Coordinates of C-alpha atoms and ligand atoms in Angstrom, one line a residue:
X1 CA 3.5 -4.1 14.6
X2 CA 0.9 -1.3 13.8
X3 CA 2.5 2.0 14.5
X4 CA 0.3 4.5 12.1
X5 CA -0.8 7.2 15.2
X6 CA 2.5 7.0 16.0
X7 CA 3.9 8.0 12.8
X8 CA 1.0 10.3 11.9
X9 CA 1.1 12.1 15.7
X10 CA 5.6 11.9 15.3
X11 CA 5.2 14.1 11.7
X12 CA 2.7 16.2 13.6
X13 CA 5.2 16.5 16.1
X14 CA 8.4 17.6 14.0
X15 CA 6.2 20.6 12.2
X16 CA 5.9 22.2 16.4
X17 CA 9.3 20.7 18.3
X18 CA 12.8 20.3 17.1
X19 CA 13.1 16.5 16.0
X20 CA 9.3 15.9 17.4
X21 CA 10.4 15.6 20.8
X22 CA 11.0 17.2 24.1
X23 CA 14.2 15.1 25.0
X24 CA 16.9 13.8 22.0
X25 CA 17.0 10.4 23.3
X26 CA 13.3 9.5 22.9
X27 CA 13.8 9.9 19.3
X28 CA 15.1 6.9 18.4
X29 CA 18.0 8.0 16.3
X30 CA 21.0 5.7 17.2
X31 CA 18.5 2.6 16.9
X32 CA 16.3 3.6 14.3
X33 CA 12.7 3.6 12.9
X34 CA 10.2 6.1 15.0
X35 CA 9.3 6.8 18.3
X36 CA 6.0 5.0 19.5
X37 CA 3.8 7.6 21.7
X38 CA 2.8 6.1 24.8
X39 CA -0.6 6.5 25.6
X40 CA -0.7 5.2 29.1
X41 CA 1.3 3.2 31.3
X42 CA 0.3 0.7 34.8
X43 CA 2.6 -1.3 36.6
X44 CA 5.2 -2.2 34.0
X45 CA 2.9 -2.1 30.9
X46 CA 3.3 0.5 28.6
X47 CA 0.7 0.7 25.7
X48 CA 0.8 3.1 22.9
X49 CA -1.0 4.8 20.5
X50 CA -1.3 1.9 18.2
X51 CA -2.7 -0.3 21.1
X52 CA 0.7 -2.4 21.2
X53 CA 1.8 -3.6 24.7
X54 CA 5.2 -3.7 26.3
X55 CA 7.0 -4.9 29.4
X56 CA 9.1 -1.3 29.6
X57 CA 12.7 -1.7 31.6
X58 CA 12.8 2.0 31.0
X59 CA 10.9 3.4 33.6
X60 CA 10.9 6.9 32.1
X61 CA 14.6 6.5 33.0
X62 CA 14.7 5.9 36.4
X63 CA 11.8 7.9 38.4
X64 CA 9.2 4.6 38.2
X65 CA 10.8 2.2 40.2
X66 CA 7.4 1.3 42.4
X67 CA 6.3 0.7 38.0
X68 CA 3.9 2.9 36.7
X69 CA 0.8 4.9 38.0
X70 CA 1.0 3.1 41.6
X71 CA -1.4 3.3 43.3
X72 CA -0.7 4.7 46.8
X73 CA 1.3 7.2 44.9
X74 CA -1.5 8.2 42.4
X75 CA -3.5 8.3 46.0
X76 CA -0.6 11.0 47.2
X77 CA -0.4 13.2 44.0
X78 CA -4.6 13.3 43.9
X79 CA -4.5 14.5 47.6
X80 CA -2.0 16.9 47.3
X81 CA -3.4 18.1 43.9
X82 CA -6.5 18.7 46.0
X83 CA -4.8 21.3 48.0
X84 CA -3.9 23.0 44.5
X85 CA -0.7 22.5 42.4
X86 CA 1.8 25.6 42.8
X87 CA 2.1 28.4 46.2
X88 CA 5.3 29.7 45.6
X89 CA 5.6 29.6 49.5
X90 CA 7.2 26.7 51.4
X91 CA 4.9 23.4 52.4
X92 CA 4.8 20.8 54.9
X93 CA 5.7 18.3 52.1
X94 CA 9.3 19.9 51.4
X95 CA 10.1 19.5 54.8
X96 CA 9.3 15.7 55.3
X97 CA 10.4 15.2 52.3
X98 CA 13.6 16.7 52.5
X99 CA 13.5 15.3 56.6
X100 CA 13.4 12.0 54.9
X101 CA 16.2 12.5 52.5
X102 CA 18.4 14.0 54.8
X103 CA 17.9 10.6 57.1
X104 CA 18.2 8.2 54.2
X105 CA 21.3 9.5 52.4
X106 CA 24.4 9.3 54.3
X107 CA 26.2 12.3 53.0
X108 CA 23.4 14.6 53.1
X109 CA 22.9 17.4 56.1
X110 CA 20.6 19.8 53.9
X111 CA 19.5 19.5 50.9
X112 CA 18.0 22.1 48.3
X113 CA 15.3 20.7 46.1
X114 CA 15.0 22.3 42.6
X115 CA 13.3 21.1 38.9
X116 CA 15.7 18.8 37.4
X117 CA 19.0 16.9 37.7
X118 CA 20.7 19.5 35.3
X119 CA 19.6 22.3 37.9
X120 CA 21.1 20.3 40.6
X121 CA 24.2 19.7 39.1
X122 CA 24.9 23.4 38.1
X123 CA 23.7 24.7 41.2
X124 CA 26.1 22.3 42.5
X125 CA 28.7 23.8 40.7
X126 CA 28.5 26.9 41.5
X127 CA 28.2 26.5 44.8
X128 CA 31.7 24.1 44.7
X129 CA 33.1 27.0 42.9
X130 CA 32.4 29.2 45.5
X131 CA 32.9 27.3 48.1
X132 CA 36.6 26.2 47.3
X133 CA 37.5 29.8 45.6
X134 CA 38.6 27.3 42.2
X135 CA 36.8 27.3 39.2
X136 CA 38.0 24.1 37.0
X137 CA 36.2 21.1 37.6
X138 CA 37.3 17.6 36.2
X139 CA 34.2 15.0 34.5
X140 CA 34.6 11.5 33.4
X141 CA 34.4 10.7 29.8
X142 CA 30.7 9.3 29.1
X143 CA 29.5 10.3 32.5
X144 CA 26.4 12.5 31.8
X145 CA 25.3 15.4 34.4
X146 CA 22.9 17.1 32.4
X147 CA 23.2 19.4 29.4
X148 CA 24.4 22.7 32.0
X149 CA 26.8 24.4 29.3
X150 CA 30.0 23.7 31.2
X151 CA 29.2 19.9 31.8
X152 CA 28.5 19.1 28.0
X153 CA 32.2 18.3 27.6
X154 CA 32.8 14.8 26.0
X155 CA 29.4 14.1 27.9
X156 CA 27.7 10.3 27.6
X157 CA 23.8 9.5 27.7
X158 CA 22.3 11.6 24.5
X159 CA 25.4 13.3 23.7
X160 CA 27.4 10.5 23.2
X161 CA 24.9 8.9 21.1
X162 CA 24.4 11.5 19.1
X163 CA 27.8 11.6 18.3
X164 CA 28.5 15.3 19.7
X165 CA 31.7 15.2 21.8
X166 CA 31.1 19.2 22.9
X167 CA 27.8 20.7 22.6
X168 CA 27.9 23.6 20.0
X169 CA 26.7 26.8 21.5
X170 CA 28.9 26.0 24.2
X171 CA 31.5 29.0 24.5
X172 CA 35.6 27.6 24.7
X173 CA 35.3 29.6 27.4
X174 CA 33.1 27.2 29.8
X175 CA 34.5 24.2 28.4
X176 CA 37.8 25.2 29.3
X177 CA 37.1 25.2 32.7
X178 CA 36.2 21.6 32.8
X179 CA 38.8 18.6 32.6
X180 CA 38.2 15.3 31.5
X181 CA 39.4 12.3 32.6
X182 CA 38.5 8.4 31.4
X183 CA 36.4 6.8 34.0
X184 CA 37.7 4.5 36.5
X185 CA 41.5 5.2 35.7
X186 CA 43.0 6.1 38.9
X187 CA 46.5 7.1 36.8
X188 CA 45.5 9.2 34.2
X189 CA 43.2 11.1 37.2
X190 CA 45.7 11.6 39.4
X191 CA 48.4 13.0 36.7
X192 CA 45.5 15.3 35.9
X193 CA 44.5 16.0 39.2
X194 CA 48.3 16.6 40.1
X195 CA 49.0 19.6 37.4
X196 CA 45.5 21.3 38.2
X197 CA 45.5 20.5 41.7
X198 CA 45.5 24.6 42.3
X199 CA 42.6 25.4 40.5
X200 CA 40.1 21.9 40.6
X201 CA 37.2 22.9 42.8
X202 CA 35.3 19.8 42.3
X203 CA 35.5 15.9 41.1
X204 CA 31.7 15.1 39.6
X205 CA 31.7 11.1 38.9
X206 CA 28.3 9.0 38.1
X207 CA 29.4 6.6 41.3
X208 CA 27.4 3.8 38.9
X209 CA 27.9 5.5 35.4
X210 CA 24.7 5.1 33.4
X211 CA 25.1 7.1 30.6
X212 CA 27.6 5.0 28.7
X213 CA 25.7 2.2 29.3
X214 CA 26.0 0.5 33.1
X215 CA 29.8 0.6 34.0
X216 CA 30.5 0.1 37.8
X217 CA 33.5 1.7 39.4
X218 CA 36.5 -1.0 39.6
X219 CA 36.8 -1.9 43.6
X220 CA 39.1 1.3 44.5
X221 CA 37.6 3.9 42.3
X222 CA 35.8 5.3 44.7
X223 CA 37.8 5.1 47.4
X224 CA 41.0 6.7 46.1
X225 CA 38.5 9.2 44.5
X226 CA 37.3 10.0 48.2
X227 CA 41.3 9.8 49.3
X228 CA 42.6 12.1 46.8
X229 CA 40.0 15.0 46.7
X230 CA 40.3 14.9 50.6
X231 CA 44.3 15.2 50.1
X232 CA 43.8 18.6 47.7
X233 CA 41.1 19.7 49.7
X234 CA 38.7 19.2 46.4
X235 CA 35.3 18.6 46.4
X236 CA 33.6 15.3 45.7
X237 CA 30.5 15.5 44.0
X238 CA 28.1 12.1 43.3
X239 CA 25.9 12.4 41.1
X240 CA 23.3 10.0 42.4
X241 CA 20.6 11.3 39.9
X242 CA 20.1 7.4 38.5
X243 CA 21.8 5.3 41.6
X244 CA 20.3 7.6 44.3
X245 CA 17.1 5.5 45.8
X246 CA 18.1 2.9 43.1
X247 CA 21.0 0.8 43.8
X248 CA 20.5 1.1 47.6
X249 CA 17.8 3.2 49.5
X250 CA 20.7 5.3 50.4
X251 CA 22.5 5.2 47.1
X252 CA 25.9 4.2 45.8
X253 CA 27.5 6.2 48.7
X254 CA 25.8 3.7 50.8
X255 CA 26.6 1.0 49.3
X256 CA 30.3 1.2 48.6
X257 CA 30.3 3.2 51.8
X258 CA 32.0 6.7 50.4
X259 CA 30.7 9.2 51.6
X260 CA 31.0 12.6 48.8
X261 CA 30.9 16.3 50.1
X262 CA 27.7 16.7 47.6
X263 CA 25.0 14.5 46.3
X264 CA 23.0 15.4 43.2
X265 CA 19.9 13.5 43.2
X266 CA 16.4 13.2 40.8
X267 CA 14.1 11.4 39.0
X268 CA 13.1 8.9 41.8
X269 CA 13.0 11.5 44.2
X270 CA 9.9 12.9 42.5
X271 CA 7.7 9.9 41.9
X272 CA 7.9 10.5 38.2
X273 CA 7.0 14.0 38.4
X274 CA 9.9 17.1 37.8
X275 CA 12.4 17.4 40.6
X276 CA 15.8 17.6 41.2
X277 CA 18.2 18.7 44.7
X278 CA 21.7 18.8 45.7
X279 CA 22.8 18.6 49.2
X280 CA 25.9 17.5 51.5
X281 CA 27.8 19.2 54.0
X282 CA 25.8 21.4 56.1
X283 CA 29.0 23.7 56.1
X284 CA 28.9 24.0 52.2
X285 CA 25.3 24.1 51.7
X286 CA 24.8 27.1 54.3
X287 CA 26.4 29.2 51.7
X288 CA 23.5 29.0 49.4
X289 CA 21.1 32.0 49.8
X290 CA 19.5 33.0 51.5
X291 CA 21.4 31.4 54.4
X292 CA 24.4 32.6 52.3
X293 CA 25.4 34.4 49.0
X294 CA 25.6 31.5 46.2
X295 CA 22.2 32.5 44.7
X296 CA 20.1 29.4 43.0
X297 CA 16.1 30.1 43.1
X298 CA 13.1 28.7 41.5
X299 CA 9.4 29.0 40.8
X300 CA 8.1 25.9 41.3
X301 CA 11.5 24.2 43.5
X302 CA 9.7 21.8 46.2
X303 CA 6.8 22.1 44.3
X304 CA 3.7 20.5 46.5
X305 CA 2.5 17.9 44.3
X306 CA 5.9 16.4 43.6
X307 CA 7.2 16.3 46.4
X308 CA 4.2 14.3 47.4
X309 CA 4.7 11.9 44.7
X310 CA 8.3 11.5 46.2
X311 CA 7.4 11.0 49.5
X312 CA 5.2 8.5 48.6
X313 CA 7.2 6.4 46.6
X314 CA 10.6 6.5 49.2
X315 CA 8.3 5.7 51.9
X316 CA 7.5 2.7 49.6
X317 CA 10.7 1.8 48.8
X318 CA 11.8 1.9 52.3
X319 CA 9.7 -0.4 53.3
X320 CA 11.2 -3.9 54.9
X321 CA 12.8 -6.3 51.5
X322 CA 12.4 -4.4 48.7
X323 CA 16.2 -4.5 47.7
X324 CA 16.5 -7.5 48.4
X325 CA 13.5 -8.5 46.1
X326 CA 14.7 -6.0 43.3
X327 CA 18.4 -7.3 43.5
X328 CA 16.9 -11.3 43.3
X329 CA 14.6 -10.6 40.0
X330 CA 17.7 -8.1 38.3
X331 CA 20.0 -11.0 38.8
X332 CA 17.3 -13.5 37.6
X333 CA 17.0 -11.3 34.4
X334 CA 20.8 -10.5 34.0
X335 CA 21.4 -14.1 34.2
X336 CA 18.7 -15.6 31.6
X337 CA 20.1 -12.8 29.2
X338 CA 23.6 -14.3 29.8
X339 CA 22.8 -17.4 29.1
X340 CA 20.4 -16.4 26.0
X341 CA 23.3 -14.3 24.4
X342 CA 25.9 -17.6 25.2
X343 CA 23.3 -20.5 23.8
X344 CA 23.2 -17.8 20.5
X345 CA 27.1 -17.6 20.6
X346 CA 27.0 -13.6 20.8
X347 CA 29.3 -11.2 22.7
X348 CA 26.8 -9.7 25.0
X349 CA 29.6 -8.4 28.0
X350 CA 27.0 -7.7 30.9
X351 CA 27.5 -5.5 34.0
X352 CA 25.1 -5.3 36.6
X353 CA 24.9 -3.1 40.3
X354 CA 21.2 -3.8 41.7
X355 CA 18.5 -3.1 39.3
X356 CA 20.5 -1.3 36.9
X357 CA 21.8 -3.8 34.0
X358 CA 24.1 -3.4 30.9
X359 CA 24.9 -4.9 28.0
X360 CA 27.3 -4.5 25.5
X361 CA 27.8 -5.8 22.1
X362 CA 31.4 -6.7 22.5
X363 CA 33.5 -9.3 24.1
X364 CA 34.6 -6.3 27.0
X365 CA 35.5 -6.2 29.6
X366 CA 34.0 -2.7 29.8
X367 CA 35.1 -0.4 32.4
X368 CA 35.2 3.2 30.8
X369 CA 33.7 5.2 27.6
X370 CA 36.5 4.0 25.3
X371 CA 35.4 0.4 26.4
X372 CA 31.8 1.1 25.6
X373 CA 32.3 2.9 22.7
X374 CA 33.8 -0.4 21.3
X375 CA 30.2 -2.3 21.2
X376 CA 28.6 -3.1 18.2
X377 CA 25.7 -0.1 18.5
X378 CA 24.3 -1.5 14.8
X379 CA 24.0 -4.7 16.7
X380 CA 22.1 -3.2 19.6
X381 CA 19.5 -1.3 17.1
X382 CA 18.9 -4.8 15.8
X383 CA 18.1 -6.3 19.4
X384 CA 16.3 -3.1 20.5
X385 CA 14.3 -3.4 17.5
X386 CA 13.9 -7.1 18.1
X387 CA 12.5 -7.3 21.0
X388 CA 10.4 -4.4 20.5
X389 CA 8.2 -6.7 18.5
X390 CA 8.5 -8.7 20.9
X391 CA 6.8 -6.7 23.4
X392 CA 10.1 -5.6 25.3
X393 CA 10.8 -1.8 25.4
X394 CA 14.1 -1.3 26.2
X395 CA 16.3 2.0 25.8
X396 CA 16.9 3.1 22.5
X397 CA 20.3 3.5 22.8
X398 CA 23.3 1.6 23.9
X399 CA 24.7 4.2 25.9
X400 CA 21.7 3.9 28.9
X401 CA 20.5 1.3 31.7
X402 CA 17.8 -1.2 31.7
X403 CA 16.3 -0.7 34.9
X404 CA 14.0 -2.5 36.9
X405 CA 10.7 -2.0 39.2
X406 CA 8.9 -3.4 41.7
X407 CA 6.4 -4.3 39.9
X408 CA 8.1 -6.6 37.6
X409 CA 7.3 -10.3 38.1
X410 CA 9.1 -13.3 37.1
X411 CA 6.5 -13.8 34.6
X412 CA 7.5 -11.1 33.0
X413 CA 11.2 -11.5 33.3
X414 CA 10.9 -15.4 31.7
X415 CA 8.4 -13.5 29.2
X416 CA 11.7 -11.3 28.5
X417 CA 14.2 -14.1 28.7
X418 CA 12.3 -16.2 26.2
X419 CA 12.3 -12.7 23.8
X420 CA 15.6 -12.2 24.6
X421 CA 16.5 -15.9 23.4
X422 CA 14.4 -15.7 19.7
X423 CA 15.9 -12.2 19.0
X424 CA 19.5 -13.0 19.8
X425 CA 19.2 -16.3 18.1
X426 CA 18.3 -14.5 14.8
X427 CA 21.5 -12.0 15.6
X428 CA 24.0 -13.6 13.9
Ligands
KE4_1 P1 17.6 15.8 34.1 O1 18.0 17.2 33.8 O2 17.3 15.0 32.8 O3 16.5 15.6 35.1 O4 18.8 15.0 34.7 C1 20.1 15.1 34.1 C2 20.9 13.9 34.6 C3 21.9 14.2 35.5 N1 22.7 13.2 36.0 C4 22.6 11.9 35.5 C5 23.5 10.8 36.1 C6 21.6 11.6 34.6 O5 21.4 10.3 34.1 C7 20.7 12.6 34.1 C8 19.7 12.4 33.1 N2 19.6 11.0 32.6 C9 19.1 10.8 31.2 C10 19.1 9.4 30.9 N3 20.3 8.7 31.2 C11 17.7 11.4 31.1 C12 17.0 11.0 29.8 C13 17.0 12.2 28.8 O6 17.9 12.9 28.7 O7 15.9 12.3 28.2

């Protein structure tokens, strides 16, 4: 595969931004080789630089779920562009859109819409914080919420696969204030929850955790998370930034039906542009300003031309079979990659909720960051690499999701199955 622009525009790159890129996981380093620079995207093609094609089951992780440059939204963002780019004043848009959220997502009675999902969830935070009068907070190991100082504690997604269990530059101070419990273990949360019950404010869990690769919450998880916060009058926080819009138009919380005080949510929500929000209980959320005194602010929050880009695309999604569609092409793809992995005798332990799909190198089962950690991550650079030549672009690291669109077809899913089957065959 050609890839001299990309390497000549990548050195370029590292002489004006640390590591020749605006976000550690696009760099490539736990698969190795070099980024490829995309040069434009439709549908689920991505091309770069170089002119090489790809069927990308990134989706700039998550946001492109309708596939790339859509139409009807393009149509929305050039209208709203139109009417210029930036007020600094509120906009028709932020109210549908945030009309719309609040009808779609079941735990949502307001909702504040800011930049990013890091925002979100440290707005979040702080308004938790105030809300209960507590300040610790308790993570799950390999759940990531953004790089907000006091979350990057044993965080997943970039973090873990870079190897950095706490962030330096991160005073003992923050960290201190966070606790950390392994994902989906209802005992070794509760003894935790027991001896800090005093002082835990809030419970942030990834209800589909995507940053250690895909791990699902085990059938109570949830539940007793939702039973036990309730008991100690904590705060339940999902962070839907990935699931929300994804697994189910209303998110996980619809469809395990648990129902957090807060929801963070992103990426999907702003049609591939930069947006974030956090919302829940009108009773909590009235206590940001200026209804109330938890300050959170921001220059370009609801911004016009995003929020038109989100409209667009949950109006899209919420149109009549959608899931159903995505959920019958994931499972067609999760199966021919079973069956690929089985015919080349590899451990390839798969999880699955909707269109977000895992795979691990490792016989699993997989159920927590300890679990994931066990996979063979050399043996994942070799697939990634793999089937990057042949034309698949998956994430470059073992710790994400492979999601799917709407725009991907079975042709393209048996073009990825028969991929999948030459490069795991060559595995051994
Ligand atoms: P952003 O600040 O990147 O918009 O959102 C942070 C965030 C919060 N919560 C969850 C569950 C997330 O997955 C994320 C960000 N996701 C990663 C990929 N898993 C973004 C990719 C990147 O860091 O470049």
């Amino acid at each position: 595969m050609k890839t001299i622009r990309s390497r000549a525009l990548f050195q370029r790159a590292n002489s004006f931004i640390p590591g020749g890129v605006n976000s550690p996981v696009r760099a490539f380093r736990s698969v190795g080789g070099d980024p490829l620079f995309i040069k434009q995207a439709k549908g689920i093609l991505l091309e770069d630089v170089d002119g090489n094609k790809f069927l990308d089951y990134v989706l700039s992780w998550g946001p492109m779920i309708l596939g790339h440059a859509n139409s009807q939204v393009l149509k929305a963002i050039n209208c709203a562009t139109k009417r210029g780019t930036s007020y600094g004043a509120p906009c028709e848009g932020e109210v549908e859109l945030t009309q719309l959220i609040v009808k779609t997502v079941p735990s949502i009675d307001q909702i504040r819409l800011v930049n990013s999902g890091t925002e979100a969830v440290m707005s979040a935070i702080r308004l938790a914080r105030a809300y209960t009068k507590r300040d610790s907070i308790l993570k799950f190991e390999g759940c990531y919420h953004g790089h907000a100082d006091h979350l990057l504690v044993k965080a997943g997604s970039g973090v873990a696969t870079l190897g950095i269990p706490d962030s330096p530059g991160v005073p003992e101070s923050f960290a201190r204030h966070t606790l950390t419990a392994p994902y989906n273990d209802i005992k070794a949360t509760e003894k935790l929850i027991h001896k800090n019950a005093q002082k835990l404010g809030a419970i942030i869990v990834e209800p589909v955790a995507g940053n250690m690769g895909v791990v699902p919450p085990n059938d109570e998880f949830l539940e007793w998370l939702r039973m036990i916060t309730k008991k100690y009058d904590i705060l339940l926080i999902f962070d839907e930034v990935i699931t929300g819009f994804r697994v189910h138009v209303g998110g996980a919380q619809a469809l395990y039906k648990v129902i957090p005080d807060l929801t963070i949510l992103g990426k999907i929500i702003g049609g591939g542009l930069p947006i974030g929000a956090y919302g829940g209980r009108k009773d909590i959320m009235q206590m940001i300003a200026p209804a109330g005194p938890v300050y959170q602010a921001g220059t370009l929050s609801g911004n016009p031309v995003a929020v038109a880009a989100g409209l667009e695309t949950i109006r899209l999604l919420k149109r009549p079979g959608v899931y159903k569609d995505l959920e019958k092409r994931s499972k067609l793809l999760a199966e021919g990659l079973g069956e690929a992995a089985k015919r080349a005798k590899i451990s390839f332990y798969q999880t699955r909720v909707g269109s977000m799909l895992g795979g691990f190198f490792t016989e699993g089962p997989v159920t927590d960051y300890a679990g994931a950690k066990k996979s063979d991550t050399a043996r994942y650079a070799k697939f990634f690499h793999g089937m990057l030549n042949h034309g698949v672009y998956l994430a470059p690291s073992q710790f994400e999701a492979t999601l799917l669109s709407t725009a991907h077809t079975n042709r393209h899913i048996q073009q990825t199955i028969t991929a999948a089957q030459e490069v795991f065959s060559k595995l051994r």
